[in-house]
Coordinates of C-alpha atoms in Angstrom, one line a residue:
M1 CA 70.1 83.6 116.6
T2 CA 67.2 86.0 116.2
G3 CA 63.8 84.6 117.1
Q4 CA 63.0 84.1 113.4
Q5 CA 66.3 82.3 112.8
L6 CA 65.8 80.0 115.8
A7 CA 62.2 79.2 114.9
A8 CA 63.4 78.2 111.4
S9 CA 66.2 76.0 112.7
W10 CA 64.1 73.3 114.2
T11 CA 60.7 71.6 114.0
G12 CA 58.7 70.2 116.9
P13 CA 57.9 67.8 118.4
L14 CA 61.1 66.4 119.9
S15 CA 62.0 62.8 120.4
T16 CA 65.1 60.8 121.3
R17 CA 67.5 58.6 119.4
G18 CA 69.8 56.9 121.8
R19 CA 71.6 59.5 123.8
Y20 CA 70.5 62.4 121.6
I21 CA 67.3 64.5 121.4
V22 CA 66.2 65.1 117.9
D23 CA 63.5 67.3 116.2
A24 CA 60.7 66.1 114.0
N25 CA 63.0 65.8 111.1
G26 CA 65.5 63.6 113.0
N27 CA 68.1 66.4 113.4
R28 CA 70.0 66.8 116.7
F29 CA 68.4 69.4 119.0
K30 CA 70.8 70.0 121.9
L31 CA 69.1 71.7 124.8
K32 CA 71.0 74.8 125.5
A33 CA 68.7 76.1 128.1
G34 CA 68.2 78.1 131.2
N35 CA 65.7 78.2 134.1
W36 CA 63.3 81.2 134.1
D37 CA 62.0 80.7 137.6
G38 CA 59.4 82.5 139.6
A39 CA 56.1 80.7 138.9
Q40 CA 57.1 78.1 141.5
G41 CA 57.2 80.8 144.2
H42 CA 59.9 82.7 146.0
Y43 CA 58.2 82.8 149.4
L44 CA 60.3 81.5 152.3
G45 CA 57.4 80.3 154.4
S46 CA 56.8 82.8 157.1
G47 CA 55.5 86.4 157.4
D48 CA 54.0 88.5 154.7
P49 CA 54.4 86.7 151.3
V50 CA 55.0 89.9 149.4
A51 CA 57.5 91.4 151.8
P52 CA 61.0 91.2 150.2
A53 CA 62.6 90.0 153.4
N54 CA 60.4 86.9 153.3
N55 CA 61.3 85.9 149.7
E56 CA 64.5 84.3 148.4
H57 CA 67.1 87.0 147.5
G58 CA 64.5 89.6 148.4
E59 CA 62.9 89.0 145.0
V60 CA 59.1 88.8 145.2
S61 CA 58.0 86.8 142.2
Y62 CA 54.2 87.1 142.7
N63 CA 54.2 83.5 141.6
I64 CA 54.9 84.3 138.0
P65 CA 58.1 84.2 135.9
L66 CA 60.5 86.7 137.4
G67 CA 61.1 90.1 135.8
L68 CA 57.8 91.0 134.2
D69 CA 57.5 94.0 136.5
R70 CA 60.8 95.4 135.2
V71 CA 61.2 94.5 131.5
P72 CA 58.9 93.9 128.6
I73 CA 58.8 90.2 127.5
A74 CA 60.2 91.1 124.1
Q75 CA 63.3 92.6 125.7
I76 CA 63.8 89.5 127.9
L77 CA 63.5 87.3 124.8
A78 CA 66.1 89.3 123.0
D79 CA 68.4 89.0 125.9
L80 CA 67.9 85.2 126.1
H81 CA 68.8 85.0 122.4
H82 CA 71.9 87.0 123.1
L83 CA 73.0 84.3 125.6
G84 CA 72.8 81.6 122.9
L85 CA 69.9 79.7 124.3
N86 CA 67.4 77.6 122.3
A87 CA 65.3 76.3 125.2
V88 CA 63.8 77.4 128.5
R89 CA 62.9 75.3 131.5
L90 CA 59.9 77.0 133.1
P91 CA 59.2 75.9 136.7
Y92 CA 55.7 76.1 138.2
A93 CA 53.9 75.1 141.3
D94 CA 50.9 72.9 141.4
A95 CA 49.3 75.7 143.3
L96 CA 49.5 77.8 140.1
I97 CA 47.0 75.5 138.3
H98 CA 44.3 76.1 141.0
D99 CA 45.0 79.8 141.8
T100 CA 42.1 81.9 140.7
S101 CA 43.5 85.2 142.1
T102 CA 44.8 87.9 139.8
V103 CA 48.3 89.2 140.0
P104 CA 48.8 92.7 141.2
D105 CA 49.4 95.4 138.6
T106 CA 52.8 96.0 140.1
A107 CA 53.8 92.4 139.2
V108 CA 53.4 93.1 135.5
A109 CA 54.2 96.8 135.4
A110 CA 56.4 96.4 132.4
N111 CA 53.8 94.2 130.6
P112 CA 50.5 96.0 131.2
R113 CA 48.5 93.8 128.8
L114 CA 48.9 91.1 131.5
R115 CA 47.0 93.1 134.1
G116 CA 44.1 91.3 135.6
D117 CA 45.4 87.9 134.7
T118 CA 45.7 84.9 137.0
P119 CA 49.2 83.5 137.5
L120 CA 48.4 80.6 135.1
Q121 CA 47.3 83.1 132.4
V122 CA 50.5 85.0 132.9
Y123 CA 52.4 81.6 132.6
D124 CA 50.4 81.0 129.4
S125 CA 51.5 84.3 127.9
V126 CA 55.2 83.6 128.7
V127 CA 54.9 80.1 127.1
A128 CA 53.3 81.7 124.0
A129 CA 55.9 84.4 123.7
L130 CA 58.8 82.0 124.2
T131 CA 57.6 79.5 121.6
A132 CA 56.6 82.2 119.1
D133 CA 60.2 83.4 119.3
G134 CA 61.6 80.0 118.5
F135 CA 62.4 78.7 122.0
A136 CA 61.6 75.2 123.1
V137 CA 59.8 75.2 126.4
I138 CA 60.0 72.5 129.0
L139 CA 57.3 72.6 131.7
N140 CA 58.8 71.8 135.1
N141 CA 56.7 70.8 138.1
H142 CA 59.0 72.4 140.7
T143 CA 56.9 72.5 143.8
T144 CA 53.4 71.8 145.2
S145 CA 52.9 75.1 147.0
Y146 CA 54.4 78.5 146.2
R147 CA 57.1 77.8 148.9
W148 CA 60.8 78.2 147.8
C149 CA 62.5 74.9 147.2
C150 CA 64.6 72.8 148.2
G151 CA 64.9 71.8 151.8
L152 CA 62.3 70.6 154.3
D153 CA 59.7 72.9 152.8
G154 CA 56.7 70.6 152.1
N155 CA 57.7 70.1 148.5
E156 CA 60.0 67.1 148.9
R157 CA 58.1 64.7 146.7
W158 CA 55.5 64.7 144.0
N159 CA 52.9 63.7 146.6
S160 CA 54.0 66.2 149.3
G161 CA 50.9 68.2 150.2
Q162 CA 48.8 66.4 147.6
T163 CA 47.9 62.9 146.4
T164 CA 49.8 61.2 143.6
Q165 CA 46.4 61.2 141.8
Q166 CA 46.1 64.9 142.1
W167 CA 49.7 65.4 140.9
E168 CA 49.0 63.2 137.8
A169 CA 45.7 65.1 137.1
D170 CA 47.6 68.4 137.3
W171 CA 50.1 67.1 134.8
L172 CA 47.4 65.9 132.4
F173 CA 45.8 69.4 132.7
M174 CA 49.1 71.0 131.8
V175 CA 50.0 68.8 128.8
K176 CA 46.5 69.1 127.4
R177 CA 46.6 72.9 127.8
Y178 CA 49.7 73.2 125.6
Q179 CA 49.2 70.2 123.4
A180 CA 48.6 72.1 120.2
N181 CA 51.9 74.0 120.6
K182 CA 54.6 71.7 119.4
R183 CA 57.3 74.0 120.8
V184 CA 56.2 73.0 124.3
V185 CA 58.4 70.0 124.1
G186 CA 58.8 68.4 127.5
A187 CA 57.2 67.5 130.8
D188 CA 59.9 67.6 133.6
L189 CA 57.9 65.6 136.1
R190 CA 59.3 66.9 139.5
N191 CA 62.2 68.8 140.8
E192 CA 64.7 67.4 143.3
V193 CA 62.9 64.5 144.9
R194 CA 64.3 64.2 148.4
R195 CA 63.8 63.0 152.0
D196 CA 61.2 64.8 154.1
T197 CA 61.4 64.9 157.9
W198 CA 60.6 61.2 158.3
D199 CA 60.7 59.3 155.0
D200 CA 63.1 58.7 152.2
P201 CA 62.1 58.4 148.5
N202 CA 63.1 55.1 146.9
W203 CA 63.6 53.6 143.5
G204 CA 61.5 50.5 142.9
W205 CA 59.8 49.5 146.2
Y206 CA 56.3 50.3 144.8
D207 CA 55.1 52.1 147.9
A208 CA 53.9 55.7 148.4
H209 CA 57.5 57.0 148.3
D210 CA 58.6 55.2 145.1
E211 CA 59.8 57.7 142.6
Y212 CA 60.5 55.1 140.0
A213 CA 56.9 53.7 140.0
A214 CA 55.2 57.1 140.3
F215 CA 57.2 58.6 137.4
E216 CA 56.6 55.6 135.3
E217 CA 52.8 55.8 135.8
A218 CA 52.7 59.6 135.3
G219 CA 54.9 59.4 132.2
N220 CA 52.7 56.8 130.6
R221 CA 49.5 58.7 131.4
I222 CA 51.0 61.9 129.9
L223 CA 52.0 60.0 126.8
G224 CA 48.6 58.5 126.6
S225 CA 47.2 62.0 126.5
D226 CA 49.9 63.7 124.4
P227 CA 52.3 61.2 122.6
D228 CA 54.5 64.0 121.3
V229 CA 55.9 65.4 124.5
L230 CA 59.2 64.3 126.1
V231 CA 58.9 62.8 129.6
I232 CA 61.8 64.1 131.7
M233 CA 62.7 62.3 134.9
E234 CA 65.2 63.4 137.5
G235 CA 66.7 60.8 139.9
I236 CA 66.6 60.9 143.7
N237 CA 68.3 64.1 144.8
W238 CA 68.7 63.1 148.4
Y239 CA 68.1 60.2 150.8
G240 CA 69.0 59.6 154.5
I241 CA 69.8 61.7 157.5
P242 CA 72.9 63.8 156.9
T243 CA 75.1 63.1 159.8
D244 CA 78.5 61.4 159.8
I245 CA 77.1 58.3 161.6
T246 CA 73.9 57.7 159.4
P247 CA 73.5 56.6 155.8
H248 CA 72.9 59.4 153.4
G249 CA 73.7 60.5 149.8
R250 CA 72.7 61.9 146.5
P251 CA 72.2 58.9 144.1
M252 CA 70.6 60.9 141.3
L253 CA 70.5 58.5 138.3
T254 CA 72.7 55.7 139.8
P255 CA 69.7 53.3 140.3
V256 CA 68.9 53.5 136.6
A257 CA 71.8 51.2 135.9
N258 CA 69.8 48.2 137.2
L259 CA 66.2 49.5 137.1
S260 CA 65.4 51.8 134.2
N261 CA 62.1 53.2 133.0
T262 CA 60.1 52.0 130.0
L263 CA 57.4 54.2 128.5
I264 CA 54.6 53.3 126.2
H265 CA 56.3 55.2 123.4
S266 CA 60.0 54.5 122.9
G267 CA 62.1 57.5 122.1
K268 CA 60.3 59.9 124.6
L269 CA 62.3 59.4 127.8
V270 CA 65.0 61.9 129.0
Y271 CA 66.8 61.6 132.3
A272 CA 67.9 64.7 134.2
A273 CA 70.3 65.6 137.0
H274 CA 71.4 68.6 139.0
F275 CA 75.0 69.6 140.1
Y276 CA 76.1 72.5 142.2
G277 CA 79.7 73.0 143.5
Y278 CA 78.7 73.6 147.1
T279 CA 76.9 70.2 147.3
G280 CA 78.4 66.8 146.8
P281 CA 77.8 63.1 146.3
A282 CA 77.0 62.8 150.0
S283 CA 77.0 66.5 151.0
T284 CA 73.8 68.5 151.4
G285 CA 75.7 71.8 151.0
A286 CA 75.2 72.8 154.6
S287 CA 78.3 74.5 156.0
S288 CA 77.2 74.4 159.7
G289 CA 74.5 73.1 162.0
L290 CA 72.0 70.4 161.0
G291 CA 72.9 68.7 157.8
A292 CA 76.6 69.6 157.8
T293 CA 78.8 66.5 157.4
S294 CA 82.5 65.9 156.7
D295 CA 81.6 64.6 153.1
P296 CA 83.5 66.4 150.3
R297 CA 81.6 68.7 148.0
Y298 CA 81.8 68.6 144.3
E299 CA 84.1 71.7 144.4
D300 CA 86.5 69.7 146.7
L301 CA 87.0 67.0 144.2
T302 CA 90.0 66.7 141.9
P303 CA 89.3 67.0 138.1
S304 CA 89.3 63.2 137.8
Q305 CA 87.2 62.6 140.9
L306 CA 84.7 65.2 139.6
A307 CA 84.5 63.5 136.2
E308 CA 84.0 60.1 137.8
A309 CA 81.2 61.5 140.1
V310 CA 79.4 63.1 137.2
D311 CA 79.6 60.0 135.2
S312 CA 78.5 57.6 137.9
E313 CA 75.6 59.8 139.0
A314 CA 74.4 60.8 135.5
L315 CA 76.4 60.6 132.3
F316 CA 76.8 56.8 132.3
V317 CA 73.1 56.8 131.1
T318 CA 74.3 58.0 127.7
Q319 CA 76.2 54.7 127.0
S320 CA 74.7 53.3 123.8
G321 CA 72.8 50.1 123.4
Q322 CA 71.8 49.5 127.0
H323 CA 68.4 49.1 128.7
F324 CA 68.9 52.5 130.3
T325 CA 70.3 54.4 127.3
A326 CA 68.7 57.9 127.1
P327 CA 69.7 61.5 126.8
V328 CA 70.9 63.1 130.0
W329 CA 69.9 66.8 130.6
V330 CA 71.8 68.6 133.4
S331 CA 68.7 70.7 134.0
E332 CA 70.3 72.8 136.8
F333 CA 73.8 73.9 137.5
G334 CA 75.2 77.3 138.2
A335 CA 77.5 79.5 140.3
A336 CA 77.6 83.0 141.8
G337 CA 78.9 85.5 139.2
R338 CA 79.5 89.2 139.5
G339 CA 81.1 90.1 142.8
S340 CA 81.8 86.6 143.9
T341 CA 85.3 85.8 145.3
D342 CA 84.8 82.1 146.0
A343 CA 87.8 80.6 144.3
K344 CA 86.8 77.0 144.8
E345 CA 83.4 77.6 143.2
R346 CA 85.0 79.4 140.3
T347 CA 87.4 76.4 139.7
W348 CA 84.5 74.0 140.0
F349 CA 82.4 75.9 137.4
D350 CA 85.3 75.9 135.0
R351 CA 85.9 72.2 135.4
F352 CA 82.2 71.3 135.3
T353 CA 81.5 73.2 132.1
D354 CA 84.6 71.5 130.6
I355 CA 82.9 68.1 131.4
L356 CA 79.6 69.3 129.8
A357 CA 81.4 70.5 126.8
A358 CA 83.5 67.5 126.4
H359 CA 80.5 65.1 126.6
D360 CA 78.3 67.2 124.4
T361 CA 75.7 67.3 127.2
D362 CA 72.4 69.0 127.2
F363 CA 72.2 71.7 129.9
A364 CA 70.1 74.3 131.6
V365 CA 71.7 77.0 133.9
W366 CA 70.1 78.2 137.1
P367 CA 68.7 80.9 137.0
L368 CA 68.2 83.2 134.1
I369 CA 66.5 86.2 135.5
G370 CA 67.2 88.3 138.7
W371 CA 66.9 91.8 140.1
T372 CA 69.4 94.5 140.4
G373 CA 68.9 96.6 143.6
A374 CA 68.8 100.4 144.0
D375 CA 72.5 100.2 145.0
G376 CA 73.4 98.7 141.7
N377 CA 74.2 95.3 143.0
Q378 CA 72.5 92.1 142.0
L379 CA 70.1 90.6 144.6
D380 CA 70.9 87.2 143.1
N381 CA 74.3 87.2 141.5
W382 CA 73.7 83.6 140.2
A383 CA 71.3 85.1 137.6
L384 CA 72.7 85.5 134.0
L385 CA 70.4 88.5 133.4
S386 CA 69.6 91.0 136.1
Y387 CA 67.3 94.1 135.7
T388 CA 66.9 97.3 137.7
A389 CA 63.5 98.5 138.7
D390 CA 63.5 100.7 135.6
G391 CA 64.6 97.9 133.3
V392 CA 68.4 98.5 132.9
R393 CA 70.1 95.2 132.2
Q394 CA 73.2 93.9 134.0
G395 CA 73.9 90.7 132.0
L396 CA 76.5 88.1 131.8
E397 CA 78.0 89.7 128.7
D398 CA 77.9 93.2 130.0
G399 CA 81.3 93.0 131.6
G400 CA 82.4 92.2 135.1
D401 CA 81.1 88.7 135.3
W402 CA 83.8 86.1 135.5
R403 CA 81.5 83.3 134.2
A404 CA 81.3 84.8 130.7
A405 CA 84.3 82.9 129.4
D406 CA 83.1 79.5 130.7
W407 CA 79.6 80.2 129.5
N408 CA 80.7 81.0 126.0
K409 CA 83.0 78.0 126.0
L410 CA 79.9 75.9 126.8
V411 CA 77.4 77.3 124.3
T412 CA 80.0 77.2 121.4
A413 CA 81.5 73.8 122.2
P414 CA 81.7 71.4 119.3
S415 CA 78.5 69.3 119.2
L416 CA 76.9 66.7 117.0
T417 CA 74.7 68.3 114.5
G418 CA 72.5 67.2 111.6
R419 CA 70.5 64.0 111.2
V420 CA 70.9 61.4 113.9
P421 CA 70.5 57.8 112.7
R422 CA 67.7 55.7 114.1
V423 CA 68.7 53.4 116.9
D424 CA 67.6 50.1 118.4
H425 CA 65.8 50.2 121.7
W426 CA 66.3 47.9 124.7
D427 CA 63.8 48.3 127.5
M428 CA 63.1 46.6 130.8
V429 CA 59.9 45.0 132.1
D430 CA 59.8 44.9 135.9
L431 CA 57.3 42.6 137.5
D432 CA 59.0 42.6 140.9
H433 CA 56.0 44.0 142.7
A434 CA 53.2 45.0 140.3
D435 CA 51.9 45.0 136.8
Y436 CA 54.1 46.5 134.2
D437 CA 52.0 46.9 131.1
V438 CA 53.6 49.4 128.8
S439 CA 51.8 48.3 125.7
A440 CA 49.2 50.9 124.7
T441 CA 47.2 48.0 123.0
M442 CA 47.0 46.0 126.2
L443 CA 46.4 48.9 128.5
A444 CA 43.2 49.5 126.5
Q445 CA 42.1 45.9 127.1
P446 CA 40.5 44.2 130.1
D447 CA 42.8 42.3 132.5
W448 CA 44.4 39.7 130.3
S449 CA 45.9 37.6 133.1
S450 CA 43.6 38.0 136.1
G451 CA 45.2 37.4 139.5
N452 CA 48.8 37.5 138.2
R453 CA 51.4 40.2 137.8
K454 CA 51.7 40.9 134.1
G455 CA 54.0 42.9 131.8
S456 CA 54.0 43.8 128.2
C457 CA 56.5 45.5 125.9
P458 CA 55.8 48.8 124.1
D459 CA 53.8 48.2 121.0
S460 CA 56.9 48.9 118.8
E461 CA 58.9 46.1 120.6
R462 CA 58.9 42.4 121.4
L463 CA 60.1 40.3 124.3
V464 CA 63.7 39.1 123.9
A465 CA 64.8 38.0 127.3
L466 CA 63.7 36.9 130.8
G467 CA 65.3 36.8 134.2
R468 CA 65.1 33.6 136.3
G469 CA 63.3 34.2 139.6
D470 CA 63.0 38.0 139.7
S471 CA 60.2 38.4 137.1
R472 CA 62.1 40.9 135.0
G473 CA 62.2 40.9 131.2
L474 CA 63.9 42.7 128.3
C475 CA 62.2 44.1 125.2
T476 CA 63.7 45.3 121.9
D477 CA 62.7 46.6 118.5
V478 CA 65.9 45.4 116.7
N479 CA 64.9 43.6 113.5
E480 CA 61.3 44.0 114.7
P481 CA 58.7 42.1 112.6
T482 CA 55.5 44.0 111.8
K483 CA 52.5 43.1 114.0
A484 CA 49.4 42.0 112.1
G485 CA 45.9 43.2 113.0
G486 CA 43.7 41.1 115.2
A487 CA 43.7 40.0 118.8
W488 CA 46.8 39.0 120.6
T489 CA 47.0 35.5 122.1
V490 CA 47.3 34.8 125.9
V491 CA 48.9 31.4 126.2
T492 CA 48.4 29.4 129.4
D493 CA 49.0 25.8 128.3
E494 CA 50.8 23.7 125.8
R495 CA 48.2 23.6 123.0
Y496 CA 50.6 25.4 120.6
V497 CA 53.6 23.1 121.1
T498 CA 53.1 21.5 117.7
E499 CA 56.6 21.0 116.3
G500 CA 58.0 18.6 118.9
D501 CA 58.9 18.7 122.6
W502 CA 61.8 21.1 122.8
A503 CA 62.1 20.9 126.6
N504 CA 61.4 17.4 127.6
G505 CA 59.9 17.0 131.1
Y506 CA 59.2 20.8 131.4
S507 CA 56.0 22.7 131.2
K508 CA 56.0 25.0 128.2
L509 CA 54.1 28.1 127.1
Q510 CA 54.5 28.6 123.4
C511 CA 53.1 31.1 120.9
P512 CA 51.1 30.0 117.9
D513 CA 53.0 29.7 114.7
N514 CA 53.7 33.1 113.1
A515 CA 53.4 34.9 116.4
F516 CA 56.0 36.2 118.8
A517 CA 56.1 36.9 122.5
V518 CA 55.5 40.5 123.5
G519 CA 54.7 40.0 127.2
Y520 CA 54.2 37.5 130.0
S521 CA 52.6 37.1 133.5
V522 CA 53.7 35.5 136.7
H523 CA 52.1 34.3 139.9
S524 CA 54.6 34.8 142.7
N525 CA 57.6 34.4 140.4
A526 CA 56.3 31.4 138.5
M527 CA 55.3 31.6 134.9
A528 CA 51.5 32.0 134.4
A529 CA 51.0 33.2 130.8
L530 CA 52.8 34.2 127.6
L531 CA 51.4 37.1 125.5
C532 CA 51.9 36.7 121.8
A533 CA 51.3 39.1 118.9
P534 CA 50.7 37.9 115.3
S535 CA 53.2 38.7 112.6
T536 CA 52.2 40.1 109.2
T537 CA 54.7 37.8 107.5
P538 CA 55.4 34.1 108.1
L539 CA 58.0 33.3 110.8
P540 CA 60.4 30.3 110.8
T541 CA 59.2 27.5 113.1
T542 CA 62.6 25.9 113.7
G543 CA 64.7 27.2 116.5
R544 CA 67.0 26.5 119.4
D545 CA 66.8 26.2 123.2
V546 CA 68.4 28.8 125.4
W547 CA 68.8 27.3 128.9
F548 CA 69.6 29.6 131.8
D549 CA 68.8 27.4 134.8
H550 CA 72.4 27.1 135.8
G551 CA 73.9 30.4 134.6
D552 CA 73.4 33.4 132.3
N553 CA 72.9 32.6 128.6
R554 CA 73.0 35.8 126.7
P555 CA 74.6 36.8 123.4
A556 CA 78.2 37.8 123.4
T557 CA 77.2 40.9 121.5
G558 CA 73.9 42.7 121.1
G559 CA 71.6 44.8 123.1
S560 CA 72.2 45.6 126.7
T561 CA 74.8 42.9 127.2
A562 CA 77.1 45.4 129.0
S563 CA 74.4 46.2 131.6
D564 CA 72.5 44.2 134.2
W565 CA 68.7 44.5 134.1
A566 CA 68.2 41.6 136.5
P567 CA 71.0 41.9 139.1
G568 CA 71.7 38.8 141.1
Y569 CA 69.6 36.6 138.8
R570 CA 70.3 34.4 135.8
K571 CA 69.2 35.7 132.5
G572 CA 68.3 34.1 129.2
Q573 CA 68.3 36.1 126.0
C574 CA 67.7 35.4 122.3
D575 CA 70.0 36.8 119.7
D576 CA 69.1 40.1 118.0
D577 CA 67.9 38.3 114.9
E578 CA 65.6 35.9 116.8
Y579 CA 62.2 36.1 118.5
V580 CA 61.0 34.4 121.7
A581 CA 58.5 31.7 120.6
G582 CA 58.2 29.9 124.0
V583 CA 59.2 29.6 127.6
A584 CA 59.9 26.4 129.6
Y585 CA 59.7 25.9 133.4
T586 CA 59.1 23.2 136.0
W587 CA 57.8 22.7 139.5
K588 CA 60.1 19.7 140.0
W589 CA 63.2 19.9 142.2
S590 CA 61.9 22.9 144.1
E591 CA 62.3 25.0 140.9
G592 CA 59.1 27.0 141.7
G593 CA 57.9 27.4 138.2
V594 CA 60.4 30.1 137.3
P595 CA 61.6 30.3 133.6
D596 CA 64.4 27.9 132.8
A597 CA 64.6 28.1 129.0
L598 CA 63.6 30.1 126.0
L599 CA 62.6 28.8 122.6
C600 CA 64.4 31.2 120.3
R601 CA 63.6 31.2 116.6
P602 CA 65.1 33.2 113.7
L603 CA 63.2 36.1 112.4
K604 CA 64.0 35.3 108.8

């Protein structure tokens, strides 16, 4: 499409419906994207930062999107359209936000109006040009410093070289900066979280290395500032010491199967994953020396093994009707093109693009822009577009690049188009270690259950299930009643048990009539309070007990029944057409006050 055609084809902001991203009109918007890198830095970490030998591929980015010294932005945009793209992932370093220096004139030689600008101002201009030409832009916090990623380079985690609080503040700065531009559609929170020299990242430990908790908090703060933006979360890219005798691996999104994220606005979460042929499920990609192991690479796998690896590490998340259901964006993949003779990588690229095409998966190739040297060869032959010093293009479609057939297969693959039906949401509440308030209403209130760990569902959802002993819960908006105005009720005793003793001999927390549970709190793992929201319409007061003190008691069909949101613990869940009106528990028989039964009442 031309810029005008692309701009007319979709309307921001974007949201999600199940496994699909949709535009403001509810129409499918498949991310057919590429990475325009440079603003995250190309410096390798030693020597003169502007010496080509000290920069990745010999390309000095000057900490701005690559190629502005060689080609006018308008020409780059035209070439991106020619590739069939509709979106651009735009990496940046946190350092960019605080950098008050101006870029040298040579860095923007082909775009002289950018002379005298700071790196952030140049980034602004690139964002404005892309979005004016119809592209969706995803902001990607790639690094902390301008150091090239991704090894032991000081950029391993969101809080490498900075505090988590500073990282969150930087994100709030960025989303506020572009909030009025509804074609800036996403906040890709951090690139390739991995082990540093001493410590692994984790998923759910609630310590300084917990990606799950950090991304949850940052995502909700971002949505509190700009409720329109997509929050994009990669999984753990690497953990462990890569030797044949120590645990190590690349779990990516695997932990999401049992511990998924819930945001204050349903329909804004996208998960992301990266795949390269030379790496593997437990291979760093190193061919020799430190980090080289005997583990197979993705390019060593058979077609069926590769498909299984991609599914178990990422694409399983697109399964419908589960607590983890979300779009998956493969936000980096790629291979060396023109001049490459690596037969294994070629085969992998063909097989991998087949998988993306067959699954109708959102994607972003790495990278888009590179340089062509004075000898006519590409300095980075992974780039889809490469430019000489005087602006002559050597692109994917200009002949001589074996990737062209696979790329065209991918961008023209049959895809779902048109309006995507609304979906029901199923979201976890995780009180394993800390508060988990994802209700915007309750986040704006004082502590509603002091001294206890507390959790609440998103404002558009209600509580439908609890785990026994692990403090987890499940929320949904299926058949959701409308909440009335007025204060929500925090129940700590049996004063609202007015229609008979439905759990004889047990302590009970029960919502007032015409109110339904939207949250709860625990002390240790014992029930402490039930949070109830009033309904605008009368709710039935008859119901049934759902006991789960001796085993799971969940519907045979319905939301998230094919997934385990409280692994190793018994779970009780109301039917899709019911609401939680009460919880029963006991301290007898060493039960410890954990929930034993739910009072489930029909919604109509």
